[in-house]
JSON list of C-alpha atoms and ligand atoms in Angstrom, two decimals:
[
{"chain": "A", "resi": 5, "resn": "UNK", "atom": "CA", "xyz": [0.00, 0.00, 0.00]},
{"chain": "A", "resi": 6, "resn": "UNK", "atom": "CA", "xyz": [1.44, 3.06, -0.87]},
{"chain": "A", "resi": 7, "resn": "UNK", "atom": "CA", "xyz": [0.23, 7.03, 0.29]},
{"chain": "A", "resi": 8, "resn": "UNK", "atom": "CA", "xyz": [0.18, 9.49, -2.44]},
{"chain": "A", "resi": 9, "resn": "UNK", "atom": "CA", "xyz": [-0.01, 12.96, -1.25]},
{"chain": "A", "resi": 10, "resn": "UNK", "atom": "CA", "xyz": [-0.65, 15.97, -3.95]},
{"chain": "A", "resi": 11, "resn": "UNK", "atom": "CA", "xyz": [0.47, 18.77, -2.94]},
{"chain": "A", "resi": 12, "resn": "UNK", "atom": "CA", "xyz": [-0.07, 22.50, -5.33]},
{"chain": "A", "resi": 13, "resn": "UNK", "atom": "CA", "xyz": [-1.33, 25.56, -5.58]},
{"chain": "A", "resi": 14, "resn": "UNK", "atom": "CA", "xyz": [-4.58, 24.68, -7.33]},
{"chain": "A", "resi": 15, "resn": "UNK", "atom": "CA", "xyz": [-5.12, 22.43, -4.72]},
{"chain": "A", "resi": 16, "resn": "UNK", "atom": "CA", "xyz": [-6.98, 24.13, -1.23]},
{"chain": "A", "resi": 17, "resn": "UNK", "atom": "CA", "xyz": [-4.95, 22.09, 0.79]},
{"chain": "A", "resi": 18, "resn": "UNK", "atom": "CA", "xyz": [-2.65, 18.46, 0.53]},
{"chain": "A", "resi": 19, "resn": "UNK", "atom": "CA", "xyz": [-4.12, 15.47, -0.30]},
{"chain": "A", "resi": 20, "resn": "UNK", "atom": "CA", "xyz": [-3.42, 11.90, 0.17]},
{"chain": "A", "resi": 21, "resn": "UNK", "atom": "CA", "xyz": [-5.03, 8.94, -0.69]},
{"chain": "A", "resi": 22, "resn": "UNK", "atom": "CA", "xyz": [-3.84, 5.32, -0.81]},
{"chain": "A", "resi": 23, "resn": "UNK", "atom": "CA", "xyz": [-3.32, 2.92, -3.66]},
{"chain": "A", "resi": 24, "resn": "UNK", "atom": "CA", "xyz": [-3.45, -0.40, -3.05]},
{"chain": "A", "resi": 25, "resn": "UNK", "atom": "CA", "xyz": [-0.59, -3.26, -3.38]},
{"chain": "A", "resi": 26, "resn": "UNK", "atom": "CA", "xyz": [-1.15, -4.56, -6.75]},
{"chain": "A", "resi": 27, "resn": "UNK", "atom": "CA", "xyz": [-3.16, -1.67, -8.40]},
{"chain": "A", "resi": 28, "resn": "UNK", "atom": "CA", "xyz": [-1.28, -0.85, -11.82]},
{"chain": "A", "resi": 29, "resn": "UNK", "atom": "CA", "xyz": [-3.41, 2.45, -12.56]},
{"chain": "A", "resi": 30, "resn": "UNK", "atom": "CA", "xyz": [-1.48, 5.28, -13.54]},
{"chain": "A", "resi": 31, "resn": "UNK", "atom": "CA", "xyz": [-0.56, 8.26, -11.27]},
{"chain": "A", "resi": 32, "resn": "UNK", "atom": "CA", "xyz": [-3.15, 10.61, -13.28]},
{"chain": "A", "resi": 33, "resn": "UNK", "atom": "CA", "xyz": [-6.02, 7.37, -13.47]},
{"chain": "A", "resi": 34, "resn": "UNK", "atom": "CA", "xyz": [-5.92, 7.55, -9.44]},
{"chain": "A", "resi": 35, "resn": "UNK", "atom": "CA", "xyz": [-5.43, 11.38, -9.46]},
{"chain": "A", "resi": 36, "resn": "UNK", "atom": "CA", "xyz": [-8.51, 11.91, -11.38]},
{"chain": "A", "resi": 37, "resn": "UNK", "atom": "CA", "xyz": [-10.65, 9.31, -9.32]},
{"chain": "A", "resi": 38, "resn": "UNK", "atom": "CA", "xyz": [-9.97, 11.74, -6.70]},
{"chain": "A", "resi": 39, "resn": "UNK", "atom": "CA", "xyz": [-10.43, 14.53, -8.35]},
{"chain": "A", "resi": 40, "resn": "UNK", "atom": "CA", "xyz": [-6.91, 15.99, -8.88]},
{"chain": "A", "resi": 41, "resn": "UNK", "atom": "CA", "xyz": [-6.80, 18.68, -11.00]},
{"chain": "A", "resi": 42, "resn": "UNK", "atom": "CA", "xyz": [-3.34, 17.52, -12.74]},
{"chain": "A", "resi": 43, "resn": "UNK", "atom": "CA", "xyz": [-3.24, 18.64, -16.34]},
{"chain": "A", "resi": 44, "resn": "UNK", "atom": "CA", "xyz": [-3.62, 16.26, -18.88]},
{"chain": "A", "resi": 45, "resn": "UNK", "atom": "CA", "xyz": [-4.08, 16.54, -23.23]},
{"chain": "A", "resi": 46, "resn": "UNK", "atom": "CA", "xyz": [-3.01, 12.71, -24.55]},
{"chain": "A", "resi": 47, "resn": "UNK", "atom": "CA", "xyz": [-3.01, 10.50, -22.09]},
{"chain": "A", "resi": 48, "resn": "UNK", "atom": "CA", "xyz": [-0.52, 8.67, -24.08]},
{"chain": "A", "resi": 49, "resn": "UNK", "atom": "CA", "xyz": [2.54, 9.77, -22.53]},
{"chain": "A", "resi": 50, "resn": "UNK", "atom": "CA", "xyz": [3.39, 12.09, -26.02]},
{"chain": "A", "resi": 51, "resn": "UNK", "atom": "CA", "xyz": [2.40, 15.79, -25.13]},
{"chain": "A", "resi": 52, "resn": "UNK", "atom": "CA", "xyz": [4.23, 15.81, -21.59]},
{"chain": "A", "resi": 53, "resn": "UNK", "atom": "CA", "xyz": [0.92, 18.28, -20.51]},
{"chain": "A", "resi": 54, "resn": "UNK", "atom": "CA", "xyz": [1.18, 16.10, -17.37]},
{"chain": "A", "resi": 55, "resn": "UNK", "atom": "CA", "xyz": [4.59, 15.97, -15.88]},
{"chain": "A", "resi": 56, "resn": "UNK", "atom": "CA", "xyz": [4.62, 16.25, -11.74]},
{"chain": "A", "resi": 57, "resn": "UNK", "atom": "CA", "xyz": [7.08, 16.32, -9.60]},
{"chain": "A", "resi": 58, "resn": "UNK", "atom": "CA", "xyz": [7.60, 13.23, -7.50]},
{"chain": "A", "resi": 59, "resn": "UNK", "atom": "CA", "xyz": [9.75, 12.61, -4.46]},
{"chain": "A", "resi": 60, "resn": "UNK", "atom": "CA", "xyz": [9.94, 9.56, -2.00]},
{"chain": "A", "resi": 61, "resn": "UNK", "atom": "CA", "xyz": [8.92, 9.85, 1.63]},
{"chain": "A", "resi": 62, "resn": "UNK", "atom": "CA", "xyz": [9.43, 6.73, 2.96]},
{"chain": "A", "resi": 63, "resn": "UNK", "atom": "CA", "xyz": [12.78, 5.64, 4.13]},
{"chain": "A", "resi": 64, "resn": "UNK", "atom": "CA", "xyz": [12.53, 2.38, 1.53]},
{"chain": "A", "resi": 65, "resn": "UNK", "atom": "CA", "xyz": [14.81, 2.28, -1.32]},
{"chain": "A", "resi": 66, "resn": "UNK", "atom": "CA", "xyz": [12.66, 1.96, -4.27]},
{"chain": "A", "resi": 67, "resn": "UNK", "atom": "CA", "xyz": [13.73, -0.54, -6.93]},
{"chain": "A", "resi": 68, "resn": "UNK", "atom": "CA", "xyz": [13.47, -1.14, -10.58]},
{"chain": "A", "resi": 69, "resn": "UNK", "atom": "CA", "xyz": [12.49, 2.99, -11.34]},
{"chain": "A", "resi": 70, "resn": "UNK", "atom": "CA", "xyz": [10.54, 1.66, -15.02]},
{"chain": "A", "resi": 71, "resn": "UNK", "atom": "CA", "xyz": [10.13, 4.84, -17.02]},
{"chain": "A", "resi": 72, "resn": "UNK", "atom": "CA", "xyz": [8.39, 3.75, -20.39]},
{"chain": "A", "resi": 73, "resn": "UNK", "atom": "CA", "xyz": [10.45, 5.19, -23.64]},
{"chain": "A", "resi": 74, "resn": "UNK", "atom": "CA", "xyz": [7.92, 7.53, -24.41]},
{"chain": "A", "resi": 75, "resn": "UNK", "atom": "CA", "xyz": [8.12, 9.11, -20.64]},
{"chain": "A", "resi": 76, "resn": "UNK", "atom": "CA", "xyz": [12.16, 9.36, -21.28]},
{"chain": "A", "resi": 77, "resn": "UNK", "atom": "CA", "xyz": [11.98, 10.71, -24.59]},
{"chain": "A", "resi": 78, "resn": "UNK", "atom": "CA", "xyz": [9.29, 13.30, -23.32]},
{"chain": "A", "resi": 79, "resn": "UNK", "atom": "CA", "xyz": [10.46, 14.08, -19.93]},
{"chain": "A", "resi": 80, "resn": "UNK", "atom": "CA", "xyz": [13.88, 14.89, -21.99]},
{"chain": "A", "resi": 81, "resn": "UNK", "atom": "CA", "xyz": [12.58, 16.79, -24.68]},
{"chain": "A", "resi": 82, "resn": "UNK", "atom": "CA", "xyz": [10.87, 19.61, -22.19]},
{"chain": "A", "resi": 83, "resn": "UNK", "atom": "CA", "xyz": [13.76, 19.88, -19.92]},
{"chain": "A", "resi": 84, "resn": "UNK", "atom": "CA", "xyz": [12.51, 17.88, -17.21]},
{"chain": "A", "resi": 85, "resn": "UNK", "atom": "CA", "xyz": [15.01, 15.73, -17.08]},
{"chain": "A", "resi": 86, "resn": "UNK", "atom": "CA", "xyz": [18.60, 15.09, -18.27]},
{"chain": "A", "resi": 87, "resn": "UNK", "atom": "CA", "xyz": [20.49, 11.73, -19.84]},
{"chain": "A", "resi": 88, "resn": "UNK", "atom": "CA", "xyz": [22.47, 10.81, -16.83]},
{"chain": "A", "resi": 89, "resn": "UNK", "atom": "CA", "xyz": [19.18, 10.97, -14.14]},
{"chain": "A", "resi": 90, "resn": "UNK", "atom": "CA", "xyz": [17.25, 8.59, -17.18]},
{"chain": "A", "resi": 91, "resn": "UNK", "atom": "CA", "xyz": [20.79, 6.62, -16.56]},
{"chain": "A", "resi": 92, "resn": "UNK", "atom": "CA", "xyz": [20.72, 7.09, -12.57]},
{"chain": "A", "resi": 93, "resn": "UNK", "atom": "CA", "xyz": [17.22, 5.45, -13.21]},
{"chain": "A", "resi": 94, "resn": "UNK", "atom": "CA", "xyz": [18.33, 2.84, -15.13]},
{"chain": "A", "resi": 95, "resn": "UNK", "atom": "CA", "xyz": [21.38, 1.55, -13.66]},
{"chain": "A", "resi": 96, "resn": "UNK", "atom": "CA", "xyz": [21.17, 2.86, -9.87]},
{"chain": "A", "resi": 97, "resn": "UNK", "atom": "CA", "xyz": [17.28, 3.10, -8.72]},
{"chain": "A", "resi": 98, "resn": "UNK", "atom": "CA", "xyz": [17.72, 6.95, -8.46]},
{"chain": "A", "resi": 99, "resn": "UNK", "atom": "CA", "xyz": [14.14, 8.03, -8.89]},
{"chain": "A", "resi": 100, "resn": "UNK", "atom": "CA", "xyz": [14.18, 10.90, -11.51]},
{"chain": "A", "resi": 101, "resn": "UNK", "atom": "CA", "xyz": [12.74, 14.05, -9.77]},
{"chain": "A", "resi": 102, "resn": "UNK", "atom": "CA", "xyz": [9.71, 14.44, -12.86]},
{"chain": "A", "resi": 103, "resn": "UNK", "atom": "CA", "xyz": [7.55, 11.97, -14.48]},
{"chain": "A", "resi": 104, "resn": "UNK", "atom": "CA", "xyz": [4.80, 11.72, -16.58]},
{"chain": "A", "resi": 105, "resn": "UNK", "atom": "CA", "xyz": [1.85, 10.95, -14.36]},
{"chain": "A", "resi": 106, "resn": "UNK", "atom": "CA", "xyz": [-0.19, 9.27, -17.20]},
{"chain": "A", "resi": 107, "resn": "UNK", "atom": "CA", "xyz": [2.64, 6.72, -17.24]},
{"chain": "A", "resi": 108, "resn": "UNK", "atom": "CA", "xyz": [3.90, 6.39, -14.24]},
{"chain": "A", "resi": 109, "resn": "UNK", "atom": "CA", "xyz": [2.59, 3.43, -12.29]},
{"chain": "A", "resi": 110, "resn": "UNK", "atom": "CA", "xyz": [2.60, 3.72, -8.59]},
{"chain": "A", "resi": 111, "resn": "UNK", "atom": "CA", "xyz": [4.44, 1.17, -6.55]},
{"chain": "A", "resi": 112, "resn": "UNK", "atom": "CA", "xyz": [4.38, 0.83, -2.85]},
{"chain": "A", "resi": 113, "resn": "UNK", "atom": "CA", "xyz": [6.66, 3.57, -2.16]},
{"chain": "A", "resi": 114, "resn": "UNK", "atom": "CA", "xyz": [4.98, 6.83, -0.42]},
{"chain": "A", "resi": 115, "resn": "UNK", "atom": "CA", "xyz": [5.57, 9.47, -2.72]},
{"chain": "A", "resi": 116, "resn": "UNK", "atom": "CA", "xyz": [4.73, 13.64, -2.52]},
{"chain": "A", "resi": 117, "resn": "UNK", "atom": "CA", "xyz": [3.19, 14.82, -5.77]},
{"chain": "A", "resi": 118, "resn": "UNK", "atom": "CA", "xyz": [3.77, 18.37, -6.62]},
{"chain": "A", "resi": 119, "resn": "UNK", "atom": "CA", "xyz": [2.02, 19.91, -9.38]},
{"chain": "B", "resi": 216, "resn": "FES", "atom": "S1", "xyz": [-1.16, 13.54, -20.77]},
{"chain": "B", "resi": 216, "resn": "FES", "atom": "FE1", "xyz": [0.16, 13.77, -22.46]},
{"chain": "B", "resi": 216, "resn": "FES", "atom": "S2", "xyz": [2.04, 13.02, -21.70]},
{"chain": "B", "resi": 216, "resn": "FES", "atom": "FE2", "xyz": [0.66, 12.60, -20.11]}
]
Protein backbone atom coordinates (compact mmCIF):
# COMPACT_ATOMS: atom_id res chain seq x y z
CA UNK A 1 0.00 0.00 0.00
CA UNK A 2 1.44 3.06 -0.87
CA UNK A 3 0.23 7.03 0.29
CA UNK A 4 0.18 9.49 -2.44
CA UNK A 5 -0.01 12.96 -1.25
CA UNK A 6 -0.65 15.97 -3.95
CA UNK A 7 0.47 18.77 -2.94
CA UNK A 8 -0.07 22.50 -5.33
CA UNK A 9 -1.33 25.56 -5.58
CA UNK A 10 -4.58 24.68 -7.33
CA UNK A 11 -5.12 22.43 -4.72
CA UNK A 12 -6.98 24.13 -1.23
CA UNK A 13 -4.95 22.09 0.79
CA UNK A 14 -2.65 18.46 0.53
CA UNK A 15 -4.12 15.47 -0.30
CA UNK A 16 -3.42 11.90 0.17
CA UNK A 17 -5.03 8.94 -0.69
CA UNK A 18 -3.84 5.32 -0.81
CA UNK A 19 -3.32 2.92 -3.66
CA UNK A 20 -3.45 -0.40 -3.05
CA UNK A 21 -0.59 -3.26 -3.38
CA UNK A 22 -1.15 -4.56 -6.75
CA UNK A 23 -3.16 -1.67 -8.40
CA UNK A 24 -1.28 -0.85 -11.82
CA UNK A 25 -3.41 2.45 -12.56
CA UNK A 26 -1.48 5.28 -13.54
CA UNK A 27 -0.56 8.26 -11.27
CA UNK A 28 -3.15 10.61 -13.28
CA UNK A 29 -6.02 7.37 -13.47
CA UNK A 30 -5.92 7.55 -9.44
CA UNK A 31 -5.43 11.38 -9.46
CA UNK A 32 -8.51 11.91 -11.38
CA UNK A 33 -10.65 9.31 -9.32
CA UNK A 34 -9.97 11.74 -6.70
CA UNK A 35 -10.43 14.53 -8.35
CA UNK A 36 -6.91 15.99 -8.88
CA UNK A 37 -6.80 18.68 -11.00
CA UNK A 38 -3.34 17.52 -12.74
CA UNK A 39 -3.24 18.64 -16.34
CA UNK A 40 -3.62 16.26 -18.88
CA UNK A 41 -4.08 16.54 -23.23
CA UNK A 42 -3.01 12.71 -24.55
CA UNK A 43 -3.01 10.50 -22.09
CA UNK A 44 -0.52 8.67 -24.08
CA UNK A 45 2.54 9.77 -22.53
CA UNK A 46 3.39 12.09 -26.02
CA UNK A 47 2.40 15.79 -25.13
CA UNK A 48 4.23 15.81 -21.59
CA UNK A 49 0.92 18.28 -20.51
CA UNK A 50 1.18 16.10 -17.37
CA UNK A 51 4.59 15.97 -15.88
CA UNK A 52 4.62 16.25 -11.74
CA UNK A 53 7.08 16.32 -9.60
CA UNK A 54 7.60 13.23 -7.50
CA UNK A 55 9.75 12.61 -4.46
CA UNK A 56 9.94 9.56 -2.00
CA UNK A 57 8.92 9.85 1.63
CA UNK A 58 9.43 6.73 2.96
CA UNK A 59 12.78 5.64 4.13
CA UNK A 60 12.53 2.38 1.53
CA UNK A 61 14.81 2.28 -1.32
CA UNK A 62 12.66 1.96 -4.27
CA UNK A 63 13.73 -0.54 -6.93
CA UNK A 64 13.47 -1.14 -10.58
CA UNK A 65 12.49 2.99 -11.34
CA UNK A 66 10.54 1.66 -15.02
CA UNK A 67 10.13 4.84 -17.02
CA UNK A 68 8.39 3.75 -20.39
CA UNK A 69 10.45 5.19 -23.64
CA UNK A 70 7.92 7.53 -24.41
CA UNK A 71 8.12 9.11 -20.64
CA UNK A 72 12.16 9.36 -21.28
CA UNK A 73 11.98 10.71 -24.59
CA UNK A 74 9.29 13.30 -23.32
CA UNK A 75 10.46 14.08 -19.93
CA UNK A 76 13.88 14.89 -21.99
CA UNK A 77 12.58 16.79 -24.68
CA UNK A 78 10.87 19.61 -22.19
CA UNK A 79 13.76 19.88 -19.92
CA UNK A 80 12.51 17.88 -17.21
CA UNK A 81 15.01 15.73 -17.08
CA UNK A 82 18.60 15.09 -18.27
CA UNK A 83 20.49 11.73 -19.84
CA UNK A 84 22.47 10.81 -16.83
CA UNK A 85 19.18 10.97 -14.14
CA UNK A 86 17.25 8.59 -17.18
CA UNK A 87 20.79 6.62 -16.56
CA UNK A 88 20.72 7.09 -12.57
CA UNK A 89 17.22 5.45 -13.21
CA UNK A 90 18.33 2.84 -15.13
CA UNK A 91 21.38 1.55 -13.66
CA UNK A 92 21.17 2.86 -9.87
CA UNK A 93 17.28 3.10 -8.72
CA UNK A 94 17.72 6.95 -8.46
CA UNK A 95 14.14 8.03 -8.89
CA UNK A 96 14.18 10.90 -11.51
CA UNK A 97 12.74 14.05 -9.77
CA UNK A 98 9.71 14.44 -12.86
CA UNK A 99 7.55 11.97 -14.48
CA UNK A 100 4.80 11.72 -16.58
CA UNK A 101 1.85 10.95 -14.36
CA UNK A 102 -0.19 9.27 -17.20
CA UNK A 103 2.64 6.72 -17.24
CA UNK A 104 3.90 6.39 -14.24
CA UNK A 105 2.59 3.43 -12.29
CA UNK A 106 2.60 3.72 -8.59
CA UNK A 107 4.44 1.17 -6.55
CA UNK A 108 4.38 0.83 -2.85
CA UNK A 109 6.66 3.57 -2.16
CA UNK A 110 4.98 6.83 -0.42
CA UNK A 111 5.57 9.47 -2.72
CA UNK A 112 4.73 13.64 -2.52
CA UNK A 113 3.19 14.82 -5.77
CA UNK A 114 3.77 18.37 -6.62
CA UNK A 115 2.02 19.91 -9.38
S1 LIG B 1 -1.16 13.54 -20.77
FE1 LIG B 1 0.16 13.77 -22.46
S2 LIG B 1 2.04 13.02 -21.70
FE2 LIG B 1 0.66 12.60 -20.11
Amino acid sequence: MANITFTSPKLKKDLTVYAVAGDCRTLLAIAREHKVPIDFECENGECGSCAVQVSILANKQPHGIALTEKEKTVLKLIGKITGKQIEDAEVGDIPPPWRLACQFIVRDEDILVRF
